[in-house]
């Protein structure tokens, strides 16, 4: 079951089959049931996830009980709770929206793998920079973009999720109400499908 992950890595870096074998013993594949809770707020996260198939999400719940989705992780996406890297409790929950098969890796897997396989260093740097860039863009969108702009950006980022994720979850990710999302979708349909 690690073959898809090896193929993913080989598209990103020049890692050989032999090198992958040297680092893969730290990985394990786990299946999560739909709606299974993987990480609770306040827990100490010790691993990251690479989604083989299915869909995970990371989210918080505010004092009023409102859910705020931080990230979705469909196939070939990484997901981790970064506080674990600093031995601090998680600020977020992680659960499976669909039945999901994921590779579990220790929180320091990439750094340790890079010591054995030096070509992993650029991947680590690229992943960290992409994560920062993603979060900066996400913050900017939440602060300054219209609901329509946020929705169009969501579709661009997650092109196959609009039919897999309930509307309320998309609205939560966008920081708008489900009713606002319905209006946005209706307006877009009217704009793009007008005779």
CSV table of C-alpha atoms in Angstrom, one decimal:
chain,number,residue,atom,x,y,z
A,1,UNK,CA,0.0,0.0,0.0
A,2,UNK,CA,3.0,2.3,0.2
A,3,UNK,CA,3.5,2.2,-3.6
A,4,UNK,CA,1.3,5.3,-4.4
A,5,UNK,CA,3.3,7.3,-1.8
A,6,UNK,CA,6.6,6.1,-3.4
A,7,UNK,CA,5.3,7.1,-6.8
A,8,UNK,CA,4.3,10.5,-5.4
A,9,UNK,CA,7.7,11.1,-4.0
A,10,UNK,CA,9.4,9.9,-7.2
A,11,UNK,CA,7.5,12.6,-9.1
A,12,UNK,CA,8.8,15.3,-6.6
A,13,UNK,CA,12.4,14.1,-6.0
A,14,UNK,CA,15.0,11.7,-7.4
A,15,UNK,CA,14.5,9.0,-4.8
A,16,UNK,CA,15.3,5.4,-5.9
A,17,UNK,CA,13.3,2.3,-4.9
A,18,UNK,CA,16.2,1.3,-2.6
A,19,UNK,CA,16.3,4.7,-0.9
A,20,UNK,CA,12.5,4.5,-0.4
A,21,UNK,CA,12.9,1.1,1.2
A,22,UNK,CA,15.4,2.6,3.7
A,23,UNK,CA,12.9,5.2,5.0
A,24,UNK,CA,9.6,3.4,4.5
A,25,UNK,CA,9.8,1.2,7.6
A,26,UNK,CA,8.7,4.3,9.6
A,27,UNK,CA,5.5,4.5,7.7
A,28,UNK,CA,2.2,2.7,8.2
A,29,UNK,CA,-1.1,2.6,6.4
A,30,UNK,CA,-4.3,3.0,8.3
A,31,UNK,CA,-7.9,3.1,7.3
A,32,UNK,CA,-10.3,5.5,9.1
A,33,UNK,CA,-14.1,5.0,9.0
A,34,UNK,CA,-16.3,7.8,7.8
A,35,UNK,CA,-16.8,10.4,10.6
A,36,UNK,CA,-14.0,8.8,12.7
A,37,UNK,CA,-12.3,11.2,15.0
A,38,UNK,CA,-8.5,11.1,14.5
A,39,UNK,CA,-7.3,13.9,16.7
A,40,UNK,CA,-9.0,15.8,19.4
A,41,UNK,CA,-8.2,19.4,20.4
A,42,UNK,CA,-5.9,19.2,23.4
A,43,UNK,CA,-4.3,15.9,22.3
A,44,UNK,CA,-0.6,15.8,21.5
A,45,UNK,CA,-0.2,15.0,17.8
A,46,UNK,CA,2.7,12.6,17.0
A,47,UNK,CA,2.1,12.0,13.3
A,48,UNK,CA,1.2,13.5,10.0
A,49,UNK,CA,-1.0,12.0,7.3
A,50,UNK,CA,-0.7,11.5,3.5
A,51,UNK,CA,-4.1,10.7,2.1
A,52,UNK,CA,-4.1,7.7,-0.3
A,53,UNK,CA,-7.9,7.8,-0.8
A,54,UNK,CA,-10.7,9.4,1.0
A,55,UNK,CA,-11.0,12.8,2.7
A,56,UNK,CA,-9.8,14.3,6.0
A,57,UNK,CA,-10.4,17.7,7.5
A,58,UNK,CA,-8.8,19.9,10.1
A,59,UNK,CA,-11.1,22.2,12.1
A,60,UNK,CA,-11.7,24.1,15.3
A,61,UNK,CA,-14.9,24.7,17.3
A,62,UNK,CA,-15.3,28.1,18.9
A,63,UNK,CA,-16.9,29.0,22.3
A,64,UNK,CA,-20.4,29.2,20.7
A,65,UNK,CA,-20.0,25.7,19.1
A,66,UNK,CA,-19.5,26.9,15.6
A,67,UNK,CA,-17.1,24.8,13.4
A,68,UNK,CA,-14.3,26.5,11.5
A,69,UNK,CA,-12.7,24.3,8.9
A,70,UNK,CA,-9.0,25.0,8.4
A,71,UNK,CA,-8.2,22.5,5.7
A,72,UNK,CA,-9.5,19.6,3.6
A,73,UNK,CA,-7.1,16.9,2.7
A,74,UNK,CA,-8.2,14.8,-0.3
A,75,UNK,CA,-6.1,12.3,-2.2
A,76,UNK,CA,-2.4,13.1,-2.4
A,77,UNK,CA,-2.6,15.9,0.2
A,78,UNK,CA,-0.7,16.1,3.4
A,79,UNK,CA,-2.3,17.0,6.7
A,80,UNK,CA,-0.7,17.5,10.1
A,81,UNK,CA,-1.2,19.5,13.3
A,82,UNK,CA,1.9,21.6,13.6
A,83,UNK,CA,1.8,22.1,17.4
A,84,UNK,CA,3.0,18.5,17.8
A,85,UNK,CA,6.3,19.6,16.4
A,86,UNK,CA,6.7,21.8,19.4
A,87,UNK,CA,5.4,19.3,22.0
A,88,UNK,CA,2.3,21.5,22.5
A,89,UNK,CA,-1.3,20.3,22.6
A,90,UNK,CA,-3.4,20.5,19.4
A,91,UNK,CA,-5.5,23.5,18.7
A,92,UNK,CA,-7.5,21.6,16.1
A,93,UNK,CA,-9.6,18.5,15.5
A,94,UNK,CA,-8.9,16.1,12.6
A,95,UNK,CA,-11.6,13.7,11.4
A,96,UNK,CA,-12.4,11.6,8.3
A,97,UNK,CA,-15.2,13.0,6.2
A,98,UNK,CA,-15.2,9.8,4.1
A,99,UNK,CA,-13.8,6.4,4.7
A,100,UNK,CA,-10.1,7.2,4.3
A,101,UNK,CA,-6.9,5.3,3.8
A,102,UNK,CA,-3.9,7.3,4.8
A,103,UNK,CA,-0.2,6.9,5.4
A,104,UNK,CA,0.8,7.8,9.0
A,105,UNK,CA,4.2,9.2,9.4
A,106,UNK,CA,6.1,10.3,12.6
A,107,UNK,CA,6.1,14.1,13.0
A,108,UNK,CA,9.8,14.2,12.1
A,109,UNK,CA,9.7,11.7,9.2
A,110,UNK,CA,10.7,14.2,6.5
A,111,UNK,CA,13.6,15.5,8.5
A,112,UNK,CA,14.8,12.0,9.4
A,113,UNK,CA,14.3,10.8,5.8
A,114,UNK,CA,16.4,13.7,4.5
A,115,UNK,CA,19.3,12.6,6.6
A,116,UNK,CA,19.2,9.2,4.9
A,117,UNK,CA,18.1,10.4,1.5
A,118,UNK,CA,19.5,14.0,1.0
A,119,UNK,CA,17.3,14.6,-2.1
A,120,UNK,CA,14.4,14.9,0.4
A,121,UNK,CA,15.7,18.2,1.7
A,122,UNK,CA,14.3,20.3,-1.2
A,123,UNK,CA,11.0,18.6,-0.8
A,124,UNK,CA,10.8,19.5,2.9
A,125,UNK,CA,11.6,23.1,2.1
A,126,UNK,CA,9.1,23.2,-0.7
A,127,UNK,CA,6.4,21.7,1.4
A,128,UNK,CA,7.0,24.1,4.3
A,129,UNK,CA,7.0,27.1,2.0
A,130,UNK,CA,3.9,25.9,0.2
A,131,UNK,CA,2.1,25.5,3.6
A,132,UNK,CA,3.1,29.0,4.6
A,133,UNK,CA,2.0,30.4,1.2
A,134,UNK,CA,-1.3,28.5,1.4
A,135,UNK,CA,-2.1,29.9,4.9
A,136,UNK,CA,-1.1,33.5,3.9
A,137,UNK,CA,-3.4,33.4,0.9
A,138,UNK,CA,-6.1,31.8,3.0
A,139,UNK,CA,-5.9,34.5,5.7
A,140,UNK,CA,-5.9,37.2,3.0
A,141,UNK,CA,-9.0,35.7,1.3
A,142,UNK,CA,-10.9,35.5,4.6
A,143,UNK,CA,-10.0,39.2,5.4
A,144,UNK,CA,-10.5,40.8,2.0
A,145,UNK,CA,-12.2,38.7,-0.6
A,146,UNK,CA,-15.9,38.6,-1.4
A,147,UNK,CA,-17.8,35.4,-0.7
A,148,UNK,CA,-17.9,34.7,-4.5
A,149,UNK,CA,-14.1,35.2,-4.8
A,150,UNK,CA,-13.6,32.8,-1.9
A,151,UNK,CA,-15.8,30.2,-3.4
A,152,UNK,CA,-14.1,30.5,-6.8
A,153,UNK,CA,-10.8,30.1,-5.1
A,154,UNK,CA,-12.1,27.0,-3.2
A,155,UNK,CA,-13.1,25.4,-6.5
A,156,UNK,CA,-9.7,26.1,-8.0
A,157,UNK,CA,-7.9,24.7,-4.9
A,158,UNK,CA,-10.2,21.7,-4.4
A,159,UNK,CA,-11.7,21.1,-7.9
A,160,UNK,CA,-13.3,17.7,-7.0
A,161,UNK,CA,-14.7,18.5,-3.6
A,162,UNK,CA,-17.9,20.4,-4.4
A,163,UNK,CA,-19.8,17.1,-4.8
A,164,UNK,CA,-18.1,15.3,-2.0
A,165,UNK,CA,-18.4,17.8,0.8
A,166,UNK,CA,-21.7,19.0,2.4
A,167,UNK,CA,-22.5,22.6,1.6
A,168,UNK,CA,-22.3,23.6,5.3
A,169,UNK,CA,-18.7,22.4,5.4
A,170,UNK,CA,-17.8,24.4,2.3
A,171,UNK,CA,-19.5,27.4,3.9
A,172,UNK,CA,-17.5,26.8,7.1
A,173,UNK,CA,-14.2,26.7,5.2
A,174,UNK,CA,-15.2,29.9,3.4
A,175,UNK,CA,-16.2,31.7,6.6
A,176,UNK,CA,-19.8,32.4,5.4
A,177,UNK,CA,-23.2,30.9,6.2
A,178,UNK,CA,-24.7,28.1,4.2
A,179,UNK,CA,-27.4,30.5,3.0
A,180,UNK,CA,-24.7,32.9,1.7
A,181,UNK,CA,-23.1,30.1,-0.1
A,182,UNK,CA,-26.4,29.1,-1.7
A,183,UNK,CA,-26.8,32.7,-3.0
A,184,UNK,CA,-23.2,32.7,-4.3
A,185,UNK,CA,-23.8,29.5,-6.2
A,186,UNK,CA,-27.1,30.7,-7.5
A,187,UNK,CA,-25.6,34.0,-8.7
A,188,UNK,CA,-22.7,32.2,-10.4
A,189,UNK,CA,-25.0,29.8,-12.1
A,190,UNK,CA,-27.1,32.7,-13.4
A,191,UNK,CA,-24.0,34.6,-14.6
A,192,UNK,CA,-22.5,31.6,-16.4
A,193,UNK,CA,-25.5,29.8,-17.8
A,194,UNK,CA,-27.6,32.7,-18.9
A,195,UNK,CA,-29.0,32.2,-22.5
